[in-house]
Coordinates of C-alpha atoms in Angstrom, one line a residue:
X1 CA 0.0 0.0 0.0
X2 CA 0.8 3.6 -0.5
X3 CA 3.0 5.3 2.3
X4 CA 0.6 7.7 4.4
X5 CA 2.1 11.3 5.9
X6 CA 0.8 11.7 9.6
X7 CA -0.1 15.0 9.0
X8 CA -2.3 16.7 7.0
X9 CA -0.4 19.0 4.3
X10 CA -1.1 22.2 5.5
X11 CA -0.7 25.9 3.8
X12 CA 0.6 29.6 5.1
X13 CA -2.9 30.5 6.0
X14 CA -2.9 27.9 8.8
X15 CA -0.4 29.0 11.0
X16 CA 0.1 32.2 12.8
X17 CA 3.5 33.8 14.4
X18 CA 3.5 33.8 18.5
X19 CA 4.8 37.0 19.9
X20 CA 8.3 36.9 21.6
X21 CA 10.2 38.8 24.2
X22 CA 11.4 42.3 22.6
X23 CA 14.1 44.3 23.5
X24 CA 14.2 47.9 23.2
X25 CA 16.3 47.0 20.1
X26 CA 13.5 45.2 18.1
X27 CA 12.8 48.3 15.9
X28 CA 12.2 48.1 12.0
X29 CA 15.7 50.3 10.8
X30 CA 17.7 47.7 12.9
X31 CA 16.3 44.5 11.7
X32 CA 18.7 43.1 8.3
X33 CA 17.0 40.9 5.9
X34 CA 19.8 39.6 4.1
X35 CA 19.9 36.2 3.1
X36 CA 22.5 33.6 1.2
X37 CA 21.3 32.5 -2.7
X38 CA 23.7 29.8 -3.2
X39 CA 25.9 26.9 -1.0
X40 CA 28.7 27.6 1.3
X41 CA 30.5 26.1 3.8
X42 CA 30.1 26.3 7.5
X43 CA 32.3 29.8 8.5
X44 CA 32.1 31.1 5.2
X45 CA 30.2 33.4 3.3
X46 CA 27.7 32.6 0.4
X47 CA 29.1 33.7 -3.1
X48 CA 26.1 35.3 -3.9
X49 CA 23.7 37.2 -0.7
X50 CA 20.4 39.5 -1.2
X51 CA 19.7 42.2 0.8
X52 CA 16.2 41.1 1.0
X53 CA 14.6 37.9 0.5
X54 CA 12.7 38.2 -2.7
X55 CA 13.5 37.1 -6.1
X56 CA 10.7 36.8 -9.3
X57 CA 9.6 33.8 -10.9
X58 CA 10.4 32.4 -14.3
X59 CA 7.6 32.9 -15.7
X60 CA 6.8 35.1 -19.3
X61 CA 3.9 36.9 -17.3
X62 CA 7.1 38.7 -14.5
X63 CA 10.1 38.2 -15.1
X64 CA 11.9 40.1 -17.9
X65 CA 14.9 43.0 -18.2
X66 CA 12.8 45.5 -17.0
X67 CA 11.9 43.9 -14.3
X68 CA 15.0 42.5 -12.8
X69 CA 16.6 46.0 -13.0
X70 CA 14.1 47.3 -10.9
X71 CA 14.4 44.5 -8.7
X72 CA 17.8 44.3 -8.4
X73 CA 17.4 48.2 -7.7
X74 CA 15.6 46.9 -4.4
X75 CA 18.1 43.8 -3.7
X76 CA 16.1 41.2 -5.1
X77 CA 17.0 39.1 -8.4
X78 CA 15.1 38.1 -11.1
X79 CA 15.3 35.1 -12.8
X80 CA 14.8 35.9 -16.8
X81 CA 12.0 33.5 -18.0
X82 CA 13.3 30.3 -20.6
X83 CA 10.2 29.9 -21.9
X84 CA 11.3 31.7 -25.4
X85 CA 14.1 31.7 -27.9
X86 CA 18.0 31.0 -26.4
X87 CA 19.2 34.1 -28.0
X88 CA 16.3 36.4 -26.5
X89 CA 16.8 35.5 -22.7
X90 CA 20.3 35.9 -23.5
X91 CA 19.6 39.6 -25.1
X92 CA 17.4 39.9 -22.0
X93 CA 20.4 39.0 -19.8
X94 CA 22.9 41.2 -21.5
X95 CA 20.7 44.1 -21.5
X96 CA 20.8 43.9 -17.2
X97 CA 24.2 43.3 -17.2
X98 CA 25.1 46.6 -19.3
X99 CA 22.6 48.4 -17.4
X100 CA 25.4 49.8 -14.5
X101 CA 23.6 51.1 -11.6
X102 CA 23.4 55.1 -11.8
X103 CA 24.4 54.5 -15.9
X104 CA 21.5 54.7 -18.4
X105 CA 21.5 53.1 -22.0
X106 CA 20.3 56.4 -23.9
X107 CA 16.4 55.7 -25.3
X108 CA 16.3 59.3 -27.1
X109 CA 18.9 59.2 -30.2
X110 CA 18.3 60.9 -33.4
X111 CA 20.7 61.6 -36.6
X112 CA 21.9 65.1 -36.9
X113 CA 20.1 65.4 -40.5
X114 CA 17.5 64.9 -39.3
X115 CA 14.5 67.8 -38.0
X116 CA 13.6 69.8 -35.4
X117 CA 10.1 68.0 -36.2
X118 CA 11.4 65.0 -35.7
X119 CA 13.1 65.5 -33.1
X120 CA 9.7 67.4 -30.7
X121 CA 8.4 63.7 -32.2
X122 CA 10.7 61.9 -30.5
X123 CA 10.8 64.1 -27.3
X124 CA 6.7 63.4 -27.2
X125 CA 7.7 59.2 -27.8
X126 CA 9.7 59.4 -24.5
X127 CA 9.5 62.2 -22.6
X128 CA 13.0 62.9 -22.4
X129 CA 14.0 66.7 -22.8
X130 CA 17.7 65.3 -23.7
X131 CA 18.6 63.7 -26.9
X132 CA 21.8 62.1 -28.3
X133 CA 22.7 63.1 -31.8
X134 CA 25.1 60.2 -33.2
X135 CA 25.8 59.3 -36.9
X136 CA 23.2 56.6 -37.0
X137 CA 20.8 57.8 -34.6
X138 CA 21.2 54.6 -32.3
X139 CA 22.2 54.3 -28.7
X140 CA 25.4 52.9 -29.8
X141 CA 26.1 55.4 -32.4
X142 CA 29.1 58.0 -32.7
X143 CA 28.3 60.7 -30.8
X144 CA 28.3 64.2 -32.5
X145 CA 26.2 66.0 -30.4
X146 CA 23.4 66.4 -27.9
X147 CA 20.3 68.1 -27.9
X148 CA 18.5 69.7 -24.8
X149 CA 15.2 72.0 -24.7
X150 CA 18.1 74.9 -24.1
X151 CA 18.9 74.7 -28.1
X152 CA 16.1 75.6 -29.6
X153 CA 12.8 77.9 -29.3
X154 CA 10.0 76.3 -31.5
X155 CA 7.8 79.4 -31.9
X156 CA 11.1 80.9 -33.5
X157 CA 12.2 78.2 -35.6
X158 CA 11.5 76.1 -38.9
X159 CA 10.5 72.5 -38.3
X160 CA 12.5 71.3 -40.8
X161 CA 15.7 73.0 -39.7
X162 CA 18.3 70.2 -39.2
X163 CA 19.6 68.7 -36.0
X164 CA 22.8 69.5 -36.6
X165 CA 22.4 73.4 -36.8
X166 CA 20.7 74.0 -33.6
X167 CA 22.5 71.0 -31.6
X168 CA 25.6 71.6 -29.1
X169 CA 28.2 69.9 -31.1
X170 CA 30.7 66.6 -29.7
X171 CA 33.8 69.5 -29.6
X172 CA 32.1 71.9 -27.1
X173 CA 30.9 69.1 -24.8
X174 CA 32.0 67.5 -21.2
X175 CA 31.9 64.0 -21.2
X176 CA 33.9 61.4 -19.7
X177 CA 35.2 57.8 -21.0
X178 CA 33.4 54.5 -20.5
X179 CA 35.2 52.5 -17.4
X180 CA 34.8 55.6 -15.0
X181 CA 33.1 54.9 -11.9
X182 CA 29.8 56.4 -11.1
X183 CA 31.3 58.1 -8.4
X184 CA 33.7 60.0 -10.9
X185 CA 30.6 60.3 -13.4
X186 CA 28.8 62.2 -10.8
X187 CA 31.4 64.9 -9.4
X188 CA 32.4 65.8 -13.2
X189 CA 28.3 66.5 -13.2
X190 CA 28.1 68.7 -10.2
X191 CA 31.4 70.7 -10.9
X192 CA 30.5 71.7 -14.2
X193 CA 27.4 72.3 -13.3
X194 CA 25.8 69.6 -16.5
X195 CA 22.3 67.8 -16.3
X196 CA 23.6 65.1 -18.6
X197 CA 27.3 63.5 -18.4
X198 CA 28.2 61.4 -21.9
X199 CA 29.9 58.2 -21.7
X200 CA 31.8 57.5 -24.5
X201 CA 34.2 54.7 -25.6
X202 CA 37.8 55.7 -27.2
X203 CA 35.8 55.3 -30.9
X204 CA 33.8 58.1 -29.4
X205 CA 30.6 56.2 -29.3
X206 CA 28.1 56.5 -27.0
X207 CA 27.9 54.0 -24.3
X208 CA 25.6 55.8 -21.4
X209 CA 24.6 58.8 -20.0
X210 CA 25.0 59.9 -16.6
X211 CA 22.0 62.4 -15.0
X212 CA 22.2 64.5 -12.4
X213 CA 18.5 63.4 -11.6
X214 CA 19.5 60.5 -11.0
X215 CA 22.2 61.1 -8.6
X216 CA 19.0 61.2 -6.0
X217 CA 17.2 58.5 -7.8
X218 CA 20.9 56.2 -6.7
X219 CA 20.7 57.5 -3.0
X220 CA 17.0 56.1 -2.7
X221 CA 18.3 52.3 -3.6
X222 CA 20.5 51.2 -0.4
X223 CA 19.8 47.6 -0.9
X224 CA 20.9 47.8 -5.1
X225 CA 22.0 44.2 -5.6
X226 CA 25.4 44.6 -7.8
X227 CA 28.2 42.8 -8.9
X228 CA 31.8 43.0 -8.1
X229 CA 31.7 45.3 -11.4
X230 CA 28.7 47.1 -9.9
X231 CA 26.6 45.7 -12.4
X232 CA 22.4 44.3 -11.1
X233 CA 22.8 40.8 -10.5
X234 CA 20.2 38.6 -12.7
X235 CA 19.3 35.1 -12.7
X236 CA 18.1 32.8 -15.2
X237 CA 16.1 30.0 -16.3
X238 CA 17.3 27.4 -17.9
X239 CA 15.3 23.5 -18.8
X240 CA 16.5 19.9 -18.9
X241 CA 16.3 19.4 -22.5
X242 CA 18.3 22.2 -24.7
X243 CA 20.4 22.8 -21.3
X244 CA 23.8 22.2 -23.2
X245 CA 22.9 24.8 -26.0
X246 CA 20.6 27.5 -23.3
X247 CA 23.2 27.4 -20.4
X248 CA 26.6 28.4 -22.3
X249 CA 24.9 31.3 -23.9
X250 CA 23.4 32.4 -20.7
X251 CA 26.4 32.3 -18.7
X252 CA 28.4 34.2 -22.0
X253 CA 25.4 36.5 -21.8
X254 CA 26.6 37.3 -18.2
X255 CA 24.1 35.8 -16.2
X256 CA 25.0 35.4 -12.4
X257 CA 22.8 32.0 -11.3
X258 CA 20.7 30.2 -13.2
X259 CA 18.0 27.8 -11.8
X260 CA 16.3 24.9 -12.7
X261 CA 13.0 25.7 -14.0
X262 CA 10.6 22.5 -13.4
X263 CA 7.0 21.7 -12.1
X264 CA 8.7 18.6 -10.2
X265 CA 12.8 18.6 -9.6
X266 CA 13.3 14.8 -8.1
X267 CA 14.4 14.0 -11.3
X268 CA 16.9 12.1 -13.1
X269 CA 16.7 15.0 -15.6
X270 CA 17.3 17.6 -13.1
X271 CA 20.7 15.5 -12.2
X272 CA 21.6 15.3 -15.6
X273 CA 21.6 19.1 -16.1
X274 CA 23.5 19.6 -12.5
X275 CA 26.2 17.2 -13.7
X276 CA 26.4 19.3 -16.9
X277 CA 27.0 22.3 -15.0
X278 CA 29.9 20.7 -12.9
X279 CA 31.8 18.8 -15.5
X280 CA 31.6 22.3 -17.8
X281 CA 32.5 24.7 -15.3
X282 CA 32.6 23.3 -11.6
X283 CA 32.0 25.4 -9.0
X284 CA 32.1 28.7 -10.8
X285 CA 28.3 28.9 -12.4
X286 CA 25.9 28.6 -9.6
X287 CA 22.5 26.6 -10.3
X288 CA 19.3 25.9 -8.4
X289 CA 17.4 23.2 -8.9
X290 CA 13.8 22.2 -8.0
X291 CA 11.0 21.4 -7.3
X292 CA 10.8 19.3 -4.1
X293 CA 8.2 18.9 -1.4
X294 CA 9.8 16.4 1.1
X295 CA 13.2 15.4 2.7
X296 CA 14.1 12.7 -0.1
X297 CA 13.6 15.6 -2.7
X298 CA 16.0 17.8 -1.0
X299 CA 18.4 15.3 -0.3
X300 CA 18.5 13.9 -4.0
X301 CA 19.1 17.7 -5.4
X302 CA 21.7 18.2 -2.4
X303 CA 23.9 15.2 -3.4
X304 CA 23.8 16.1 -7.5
X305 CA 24.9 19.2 -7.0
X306 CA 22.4 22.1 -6.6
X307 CA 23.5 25.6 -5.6
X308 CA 19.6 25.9 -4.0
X309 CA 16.8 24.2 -4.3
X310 CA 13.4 25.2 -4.5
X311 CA 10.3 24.1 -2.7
X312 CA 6.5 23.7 -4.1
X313 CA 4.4 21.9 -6.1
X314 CA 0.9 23.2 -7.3
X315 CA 0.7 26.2 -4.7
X316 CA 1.0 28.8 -7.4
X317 CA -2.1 31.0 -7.9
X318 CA -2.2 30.5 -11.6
X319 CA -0.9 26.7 -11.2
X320 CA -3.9 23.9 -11.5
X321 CA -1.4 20.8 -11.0
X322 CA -3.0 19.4 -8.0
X323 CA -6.2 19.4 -9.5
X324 CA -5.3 17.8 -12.9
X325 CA -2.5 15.5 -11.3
X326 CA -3.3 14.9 -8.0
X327 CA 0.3 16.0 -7.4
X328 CA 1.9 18.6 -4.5
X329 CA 1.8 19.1 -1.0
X330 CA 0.5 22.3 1.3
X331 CA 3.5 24.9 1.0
X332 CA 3.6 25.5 4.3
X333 CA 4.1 21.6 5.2
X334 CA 7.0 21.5 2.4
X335 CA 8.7 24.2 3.5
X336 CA 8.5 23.2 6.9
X337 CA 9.8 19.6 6.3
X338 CA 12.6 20.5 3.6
X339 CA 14.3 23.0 6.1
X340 CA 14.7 20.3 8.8
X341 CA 16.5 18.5 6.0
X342 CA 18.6 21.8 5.1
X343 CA 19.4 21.6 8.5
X344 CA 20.5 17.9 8.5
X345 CA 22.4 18.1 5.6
X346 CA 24.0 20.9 7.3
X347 CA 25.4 19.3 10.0
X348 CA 26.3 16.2 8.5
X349 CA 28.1 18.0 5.8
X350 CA 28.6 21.5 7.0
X351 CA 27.3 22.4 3.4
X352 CA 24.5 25.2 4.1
X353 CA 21.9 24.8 0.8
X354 CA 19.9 27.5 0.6
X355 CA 16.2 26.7 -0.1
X356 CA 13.3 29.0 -1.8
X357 CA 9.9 28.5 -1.0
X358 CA 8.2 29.0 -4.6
X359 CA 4.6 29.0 -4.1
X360 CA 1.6 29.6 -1.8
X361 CA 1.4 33.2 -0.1
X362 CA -1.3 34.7 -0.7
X363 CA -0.9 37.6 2.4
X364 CA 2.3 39.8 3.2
X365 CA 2.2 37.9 6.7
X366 CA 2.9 34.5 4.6
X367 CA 6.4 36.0 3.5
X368 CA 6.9 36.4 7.1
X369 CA 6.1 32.5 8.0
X370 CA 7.5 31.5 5.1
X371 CA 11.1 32.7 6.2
X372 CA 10.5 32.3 10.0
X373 CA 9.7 28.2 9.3
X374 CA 13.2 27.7 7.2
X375 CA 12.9 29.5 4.0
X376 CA 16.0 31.6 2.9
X377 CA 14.4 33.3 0.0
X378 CA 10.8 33.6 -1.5
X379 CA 10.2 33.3 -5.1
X380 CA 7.2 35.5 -6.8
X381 CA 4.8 35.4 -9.2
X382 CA 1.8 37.0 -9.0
X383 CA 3.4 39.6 -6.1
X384 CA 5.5 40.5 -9.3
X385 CA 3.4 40.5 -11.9
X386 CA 0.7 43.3 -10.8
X387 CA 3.5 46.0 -11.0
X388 CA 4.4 48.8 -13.7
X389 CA 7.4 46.8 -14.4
X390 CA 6.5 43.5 -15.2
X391 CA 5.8 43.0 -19.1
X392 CA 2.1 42.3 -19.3
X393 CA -0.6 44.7 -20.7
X394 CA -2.2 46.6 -18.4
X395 CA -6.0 46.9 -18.9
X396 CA -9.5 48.6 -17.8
X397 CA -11.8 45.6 -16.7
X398 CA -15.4 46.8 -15.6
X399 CA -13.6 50.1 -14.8
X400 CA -10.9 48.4 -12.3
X401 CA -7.3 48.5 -14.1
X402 CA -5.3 44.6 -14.4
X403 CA -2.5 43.4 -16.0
X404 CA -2.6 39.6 -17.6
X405 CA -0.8 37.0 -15.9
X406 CA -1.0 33.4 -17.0
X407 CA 1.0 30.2 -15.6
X408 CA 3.9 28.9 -17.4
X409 CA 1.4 25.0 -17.9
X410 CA -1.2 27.3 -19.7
X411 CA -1.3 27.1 -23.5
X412 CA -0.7 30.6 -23.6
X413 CA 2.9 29.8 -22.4
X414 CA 3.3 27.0 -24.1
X415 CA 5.9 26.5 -21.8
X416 CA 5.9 21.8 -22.5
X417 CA 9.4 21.1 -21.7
X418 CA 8.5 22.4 -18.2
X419 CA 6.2 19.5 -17.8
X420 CA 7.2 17.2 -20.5
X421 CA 7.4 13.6 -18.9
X422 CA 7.2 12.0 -22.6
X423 CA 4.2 10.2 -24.4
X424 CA 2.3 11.7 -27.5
X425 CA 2.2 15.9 -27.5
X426 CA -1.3 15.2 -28.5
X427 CA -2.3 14.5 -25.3
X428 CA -0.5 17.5 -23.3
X429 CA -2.7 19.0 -20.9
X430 CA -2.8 22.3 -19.2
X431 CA -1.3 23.3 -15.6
X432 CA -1.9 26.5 -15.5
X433 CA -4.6 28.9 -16.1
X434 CA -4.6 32.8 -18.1
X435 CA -6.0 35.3 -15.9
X436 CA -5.7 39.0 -14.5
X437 CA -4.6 40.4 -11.9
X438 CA -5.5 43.9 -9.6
X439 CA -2.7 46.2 -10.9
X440 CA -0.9 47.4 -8.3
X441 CA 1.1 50.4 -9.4
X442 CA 5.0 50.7 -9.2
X443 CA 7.4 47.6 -7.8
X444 CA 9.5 50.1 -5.3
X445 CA 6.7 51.5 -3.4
X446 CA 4.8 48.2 -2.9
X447 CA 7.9 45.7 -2.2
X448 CA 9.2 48.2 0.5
X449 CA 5.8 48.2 2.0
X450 CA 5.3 44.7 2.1
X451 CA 9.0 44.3 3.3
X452 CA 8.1 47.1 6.5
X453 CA 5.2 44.5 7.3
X454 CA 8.2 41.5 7.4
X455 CA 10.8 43.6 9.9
X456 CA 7.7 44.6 11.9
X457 CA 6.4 41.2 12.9
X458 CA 9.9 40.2 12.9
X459 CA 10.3 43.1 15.8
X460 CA 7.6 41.1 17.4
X461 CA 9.3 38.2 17.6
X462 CA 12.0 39.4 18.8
X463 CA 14.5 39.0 15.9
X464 CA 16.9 41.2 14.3
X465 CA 18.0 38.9 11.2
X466 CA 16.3 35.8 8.9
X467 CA 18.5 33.1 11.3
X468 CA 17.6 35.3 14.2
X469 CA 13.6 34.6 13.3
X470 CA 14.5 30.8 12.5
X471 CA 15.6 30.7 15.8
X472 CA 13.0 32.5 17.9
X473 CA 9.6 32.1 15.8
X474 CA 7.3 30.7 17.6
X475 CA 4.4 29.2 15.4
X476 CA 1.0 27.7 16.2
X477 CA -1.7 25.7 14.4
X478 CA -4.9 28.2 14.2
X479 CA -8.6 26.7 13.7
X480 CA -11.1 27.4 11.3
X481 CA -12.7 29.9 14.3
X482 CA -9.4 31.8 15.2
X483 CA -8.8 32.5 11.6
X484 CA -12.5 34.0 11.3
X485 CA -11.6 36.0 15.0
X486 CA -8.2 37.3 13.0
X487 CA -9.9 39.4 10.6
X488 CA -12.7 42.4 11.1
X489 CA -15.9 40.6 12.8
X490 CA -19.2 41.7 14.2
X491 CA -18.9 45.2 12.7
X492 CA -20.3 47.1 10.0
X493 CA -16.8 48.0 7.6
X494 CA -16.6 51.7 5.8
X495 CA -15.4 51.8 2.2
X496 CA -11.9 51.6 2.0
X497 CA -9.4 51.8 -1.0
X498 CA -6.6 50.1 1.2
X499 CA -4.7 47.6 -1.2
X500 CA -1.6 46.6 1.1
X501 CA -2.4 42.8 1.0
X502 CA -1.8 40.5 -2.1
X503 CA -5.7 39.3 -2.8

């Protein structure tokens, strides 16, 4: 007969936090939510840390360029979905990469024979007052000039005068030469007194632009996840079929870890793509792998080589797995159960495995439990995919605005090698479902929000740090009652346009 769990699989929304001793200490600016990404040994340091403990899913509805620069602006990392073309996600990559923190890829480039029409065009396309006047009008171009509202007056001027009469040319400009730090960049801005710094290579092509602006914009990221070059940090997702072609271009592309995108990771496949990884390049590209719900998962992942592993199967919001497989496990009984082997492994090996819990929160209190019963890091989907940033289509639905998010097992994606366990294509079914979401407005404001909500109940509990809350957390069971006594009861509510929770 089958082997029967004890326990029920339970989720987030059946457990709540018990409040612990807290010292005049336990305030919100003091509590540090960094957290390892991949394996270290026991008195060292992992290779690659986070500032906080949220990274985006692989998934075409959140994770893309855009996105992981603006999450790596917060200390997060984004894993760039693989659910497309080799050479795309490795454009995707490489786009990050050259995106230096406080250095901007110019998006408002014109030729210099070109108009003055042309040019108020392009200035209502982007909104940007400065433009870059190179010989081909890209972003990469030679840089002859630049253009600022300063240069011309267009009640006093023909639209078809040329760009390159009215522009201030390449010899009467300040610029500096790509490999300067941002640092530099910024006090060549402020003691000449320029809005825009040029960055230029020794062919005198553009490369970026530094903006005072954005000086400011820099100061408001303290948590920016960079590189040793000071360059975002991006992840990226990679299958266990065209691995051999997908993960050399990635890690050319620049990509900093990569992971294991799979609906269920205690897999033969999943060891075969691990041992790819270590007989190409050892130690120095790091890897997750996943998913797992149990000990035996973790341990099988732990022993073929993973960097992390992820935890969760069919807890997604879009993800119908459970329902057409009869597969997965309660998130919050995986985690649970996956960390004690984290922990084991640990001291057998003194190998610390950082895992991800992938899957299941539905409340900014379930980030909290999530890390509290083992969790080092927190992967997102639907968190993510509400925001400005993520690369769905924002709509108007019955007056309420959306944005389109769909699971990587609907036929939307398309997404088959995910799930592909062989037998005729004919018969693949769906995993996943197509569906909205509320839009939520701009990833900075609402991750930093949900984060204060973390360090807060954290305070309660008396811990400073993610090991500090492993420790410390107290947990209990809660009954279909007490979670009915946890919300508003037994009063008449007032409209309210509060948001703050993920619903």
């Amino acid at each position: 007969m089958a082997q029967y769990f004890s326990e029920p699989s339970r989720t987030f929304s059946e457990y709540l936090l018990v409040p612990g001793y807290s010292s005049k200490e336990c305030r919100v600016d003091n509590v540090s939510l960094e957290t390892p990404v991949v394996k270290f040994k026991k008195g060292e340091k992992s290779p690659i840390t986070m500032k906080i403990p949220l990274v985006s899913a692989i998934m075409q509805a959140v994770s893309d360029d855009k996105l992981a620069v603006t999450l790596a602006k917060e200390g997060g990392i984004s894993f760039i979905y693989g659910s497309q073309p080799i050479e795309s996600q490795a454009a995707m990559v490489r786009r990050v990469k050259a995106h230096k923190a406080g250095f901007v890829t110019s998006d408002a480039n014109i030729k210099p024979d070109q108009t003055l029409a042309d040019l108020l065009a392009l200035k209502e396309r982007t909104g940007h007052s400065t433009t870059a006047v190179t010989e081909d009008g890209t972003a990469e171009g030679k840089l002859l000039g630049i253009v600022t509202s300063r240069d011309y007056r267009v009640s006093r001027m023909d639209p078809e005068t040329k760009v390159k009469e009215f522009m201030t040319p390449f010899e009467k400009l300040i610029y500096v030469k790509d490999g300067c730090t941002l640092s530099e960049a910024n006090d060549v801005l402020w003691d000449n007194k320029l809005n825009a710094l040029p960055v230029i290579d020794d062919n005198q092509r553009l490369t970026h632009f530094v903006f005072r602006k954005d000086y400011n914009n820099h100061k408001q990221y303290p948590n920016e996840n960079l590189d040793s070059h000071k360059r975002y940090i991006v992840g990226a997702g990679v299958n266990t079929r065209d691995y051999a072609e997908r993960i050399p271009a990635l890690v050319e592309a620049g990509a900093d870890v990569l992971c294991i995108d799979s609906s269920e990771g205690y897999s033969e496949w999943q060891k075969d793509t691990l041992d790819f990884v270590r007989e190409k390049y050892g130690d120095t590209v790091k890897i997750g792998a996943g998913n797992v719900v149990d000990e035996e998962g973790f341990r099988y992942l732990a022993e073929a080589g993973a960097d992390f592993i992820k935890i969760g199967i069919g807890g997604g919001s879009i993800c119908i797995t459970r329902e057409q497989k009869g597969i997965g496990r309660g998130q919050a009984s995986a985690v649970m159960e996956v960390a004690a082997a984290r922990n084991k492994y640990f001291e057998e090996t003194g190998i610390y495995i950082p895992i991800c819990s992938d899957g299941g929160i539905v409340y900014d209190y379930h980030l909290t439990l999530a890390l509290a019963m083992g969790s080092d890091f927190i992967m997102l989907g639907r968190y993510f995919a509400r925001f400005d940033e993520s690369p769905t289509n924002k709509l108007n639905i019955n007056g309420n605005y959306v944005k389109e998010y769909w699971g990587e097992g609907s036929n939307r994606a398309r997404n088959w090698q995910r799930y592909d366990m062989g037998g005729d294509k004919k018969l693949s079914f769906e995993e996943g479902v197509d569906s909205y979401v509320p839009y939520a407005g701009a990833l900075s404001d609402n991750v930093r929000y949900s984060l204060q909500k973390v360090k807060s109940t954290m305070c309660n509990c008396g811990a400073l740090s993610i090991p500090e809350l492993q420790e410390k957390a107290k947990i209990t069971v809660v009954s279909a009652t007490s979670i009915v006594e946890g919300g508003a009861h037994d009063v008449m509510l007032k409209e309210t346009s509060n948001s703050s929770n993920m619903r």
